[in-house]
Amino acid sequence: MNILAVKYHQARAAIRSRFPAMTQRRTDPSAIHTWLVLMKAHRTLSRHATRSIEALDMCLSDFAILEALLHKGPQPVRELARRIDLTSGSMTTAIDRLETRHLVTRADHAIDRRAWVIHLTPKGEALITKVFGGHVDAMERAMRGLSKAARATLTDLLKRLGTMAEEQLDAGG
């Protein structure tokens, strides 16, 4: 071994002896620890998502509305607001903004005369298709630390967790 390798290994041993928690992977199975890890991961991935969307000159609420319309088709305002978790006031403002840019149109609801159905315009569809492609690339880069198989497993686990937690809320638990 050369002198640099010896010094490197000595330094690592010194760090391990002074900070053993940094060198040991401990998995805390508690629900609170899982929640904290999930929140930290969510916060970091949200920053990646925000950066990728805002880099394309779009705010998150506009992106969410256009993306929902692209993948779910025309929707009543109330359903769209529920799906992307916006208040009715924020939804109205966002739709006004998107309509001004000729990205969406409002149409009368077929059954409920008090409601509007929001549709993508061809210009809106072209824009969200382009922006969504860039967002997909950004999220792939952000998650490259996990294999596709690991992501599939994580997705299944998170769906199960979300479904069970939602059922508990619905049951009053």
Short mmCIF file of C-alpha atoms in Angstrom, two decimals:
data_model
loop_
_atom_site.label_atom_id
_atom_site.label_comp_id
_atom_site.label_asym_id
_atom_site.label_seq_id
_atom_site.Cartn_x
_atom_site.Cartn_y
_atom_site.Cartn_z
CA MET A 1 0.00 0.00 0.00
CA ASN A 2 1.25 3.45 -0.77
CA ILE A 3 1.38 6.23 1.81
CA LEU A 4 -1.77 7.96 0.53
CA ALA A 5 -3.83 4.78 0.81
CA VAL A 6 -2.59 4.22 4.36
CA LYS A 7 -3.46 7.80 5.38
CA TYR A 8 -6.88 7.47 3.75
CA HIS A 9 -7.71 4.29 5.68
CA GLN A 10 -6.41 5.78 8.92
CA ALA A 11 -8.58 8.87 8.45
CA ARG A 12 -11.67 6.73 7.73
CA ALA A 13 -11.02 4.63 10.84
CA ALA A 14 -10.69 7.79 12.94
CA ILE A 15 -13.98 9.15 11.59
CA ARG A 16 -15.75 5.83 12.19
CA SER A 17 -14.54 5.72 15.78
CA ARG A 18 -15.66 9.31 16.46
CA PHE A 19 -18.97 9.16 14.56
CA PRO A 20 -20.22 5.58 14.55
CA ALA A 21 -23.78 6.60 13.57
CA MET A 22 -22.49 7.94 10.25
CA THR A 23 -21.07 4.61 9.21
CA GLN A 24 -23.85 2.31 10.32
CA ARG A 25 -27.11 1.95 8.46
CA ARG A 26 -29.85 1.51 10.95
CA THR A 27 -33.40 1.07 9.83
CA ASP A 28 -35.87 2.38 12.33
CA PRO A 29 -39.17 0.57 11.62
CA SER A 30 -41.31 3.04 13.56
CA ALA A 31 -44.18 4.77 11.77
CA ILE A 32 -42.88 8.21 12.77
CA HIS A 33 -39.45 7.51 11.26
CA THR A 34 -41.04 6.23 8.06
CA TRP A 35 -43.19 9.35 7.87
CA LEU A 36 -40.16 11.62 8.42
CA VAL A 37 -38.14 9.87 5.71
CA LEU A 38 -41.11 10.05 3.35
CA MET A 39 -41.57 13.77 4.03
CA LYS A 40 -37.88 14.51 3.41
CA ALA A 41 -37.93 12.57 0.15
CA HIS A 42 -41.14 14.33 -0.88
CA ARG A 43 -39.67 17.75 -0.11
CA THR A 44 -36.57 17.06 -2.19
CA LEU A 45 -38.48 15.58 -5.12
CA SER A 46 -40.92 18.51 -4.98
CA ARG A 47 -37.99 20.89 -5.39
CA HIS A 48 -36.88 18.93 -8.47
CA ALA A 49 -40.44 19.05 -9.86
CA THR A 50 -40.83 22.78 -9.17
CA ARG A 51 -37.50 23.54 -10.79
CA SER A 52 -38.34 21.55 -13.92
CA ILE A 53 -41.78 23.13 -14.30
CA GLU A 54 -40.79 26.71 -13.52
CA ALA A 55 -37.83 26.45 -15.91
CA LEU A 56 -40.45 26.11 -18.66
CA ASP A 57 -42.19 29.34 -17.56
CA MET A 58 -45.17 27.70 -15.90
CA CYS A 59 -46.42 27.69 -12.31
CA LEU A 60 -47.28 24.46 -10.49
CA SER A 61 -51.05 24.99 -10.44
CA ASP A 62 -51.18 25.68 -14.20
CA PHE A 63 -49.03 22.62 -14.84
CA ALA A 64 -51.25 20.45 -12.61
CA ILE A 65 -54.44 21.57 -14.37
CA LEU A 66 -53.03 21.09 -17.87
CA GLU A 67 -51.47 17.72 -16.96
CA ALA A 68 -54.77 16.45 -15.49
CA LEU A 69 -56.64 17.53 -18.63
CA LEU A 70 -54.00 15.90 -20.85
CA HIS A 71 -54.17 12.55 -19.06
CA LYS A 72 -57.79 12.48 -17.83
CA GLY A 73 -59.59 14.49 -20.52
CA PRO A 74 -62.11 17.31 -20.06
CA GLN A 75 -63.33 17.64 -16.49
CA PRO A 76 -65.80 19.70 -14.46
CA VAL A 77 -64.11 22.47 -12.48
CA ARG A 78 -65.08 20.90 -9.14
CA GLU A 79 -63.57 17.50 -10.08
CA LEU A 80 -60.42 19.14 -11.41
CA ALA A 81 -60.03 21.17 -8.19
CA ARG A 82 -60.46 18.03 -6.08
CA ARG A 83 -58.00 16.08 -8.20
CA ILE A 84 -55.20 18.66 -7.93
CA ASP A 85 -56.13 19.96 -4.46
CA LEU A 86 -56.87 23.62 -5.25
CA THR A 87 -59.51 25.76 -3.57
CA SER A 88 -62.36 27.04 -5.74
CA GLY A 89 -60.91 30.58 -5.67
CA SER A 90 -57.45 29.40 -6.73
CA MET A 91 -59.01 27.21 -9.38
CA THR A 92 -61.00 30.10 -10.85
CA THR A 93 -57.89 32.30 -10.96
CA ALA A 94 -55.83 29.57 -12.60
CA ILE A 95 -58.48 28.77 -15.20
CA ASP A 96 -58.88 32.48 -15.98
CA ARG A 97 -55.11 32.71 -16.48
CA LEU A 98 -55.02 29.61 -18.71
CA GLU A 99 -58.05 30.76 -20.69
CA THR A 100 -56.42 34.17 -21.29
CA ARG A 101 -53.40 32.34 -22.73
CA HIS A 102 -55.78 30.27 -24.95
CA LEU A 103 -54.67 27.01 -23.33
CA VAL A 104 -58.11 25.93 -22.03
CA THR A 105 -61.75 26.65 -22.75
CA ARG A 106 -64.84 26.46 -20.56
CA ALA A 107 -67.94 24.70 -21.78
CA ASP A 108 -71.35 24.27 -20.21
CA HIS A 109 -71.80 21.08 -18.23
CA ALA A 110 -74.21 18.70 -19.97
CA ILE A 111 -76.30 18.07 -16.84
CA ASP A 112 -75.47 20.71 -14.21
CA ARG A 113 -76.20 24.21 -15.55
CA ARG A 114 -74.23 25.74 -12.64
CA ALA A 115 -70.99 23.98 -13.61
CA TRP A 116 -68.31 24.36 -16.27
CA VAL A 117 -66.29 21.65 -17.97
CA ILE A 118 -62.70 22.57 -18.77
CA HIS A 119 -61.14 21.43 -22.06
CA LEU A 120 -57.61 21.72 -23.42
CA THR A 121 -57.27 23.76 -26.59
CA PRO A 122 -54.92 22.50 -29.32
CA LYS A 123 -52.41 25.14 -28.17
CA GLY A 124 -52.78 23.94 -24.57
CA GLU A 125 -52.33 20.32 -25.57
CA ALA A 126 -49.18 21.13 -27.56
CA LEU A 127 -47.70 23.12 -24.66
CA ILE A 128 -48.43 20.57 -21.90
CA THR A 129 -47.19 17.70 -24.08
CA LYS A 130 -43.86 19.51 -24.51
CA VAL A 131 -43.62 20.63 -20.88
CA PHE A 132 -44.65 17.21 -19.54
CA GLY A 133 -41.89 15.55 -21.61
CA GLY A 134 -39.30 17.81 -19.97
CA HIS A 135 -40.80 17.11 -16.56
CA VAL A 136 -40.60 13.34 -17.16
CA ASP A 137 -36.90 13.71 -17.98
CA ALA A 138 -36.28 15.79 -14.85
CA MET A 139 -38.02 13.27 -12.60
CA GLU A 140 -36.06 10.41 -14.20
CA ARG A 141 -32.84 12.24 -13.32
CA ALA A 142 -34.05 12.95 -9.78
CA MET A 143 -34.87 9.28 -9.18
CA ARG A 144 -31.91 7.67 -10.90
CA GLY A 145 -30.70 6.47 -7.50
CA LEU A 146 -33.36 3.75 -7.66
CA SER A 147 -33.58 1.00 -10.25
CA LYS A 148 -36.83 0.65 -12.21
CA ALA A 149 -37.62 -2.47 -10.18
CA ALA A 150 -37.04 -0.59 -6.91
CA ARG A 151 -39.28 2.26 -8.14
CA ALA A 152 -42.02 -0.22 -9.03
CA THR A 153 -41.81 -1.78 -5.57
CA LEU A 154 -41.81 1.66 -3.92
CA THR A 155 -44.81 2.73 -5.99
CA ASP A 156 -46.76 -0.39 -4.98
CA LEU A 157 -45.92 0.13 -1.31
CA LEU A 158 -46.87 3.81 -1.39
CA LYS A 159 -50.18 3.05 -3.11
CA ARG A 160 -50.95 0.45 -0.45
CA LEU A 161 -49.98 2.86 2.33
CA GLY A 162 -52.06 5.68 0.85
CA THR A 163 -55.09 3.48 0.31
CA MET A 164 -54.99 2.07 3.84
CA ALA A 165 -54.46 5.51 5.40
CA GLU A 166 -57.36 6.92 3.36
CA GLU A 167 -59.62 4.05 4.47
CA GLN A 168 -58.75 4.80 8.10
CA LEU A 169 -59.64 8.47 7.60
CA ASP A 170 -62.93 7.53 5.95
CA ALA A 171 -63.73 5.18 8.84
CA GLY A 172 -63.00 7.94 11.36
CA GLY A 173 -59.84 6.24 12.65
#
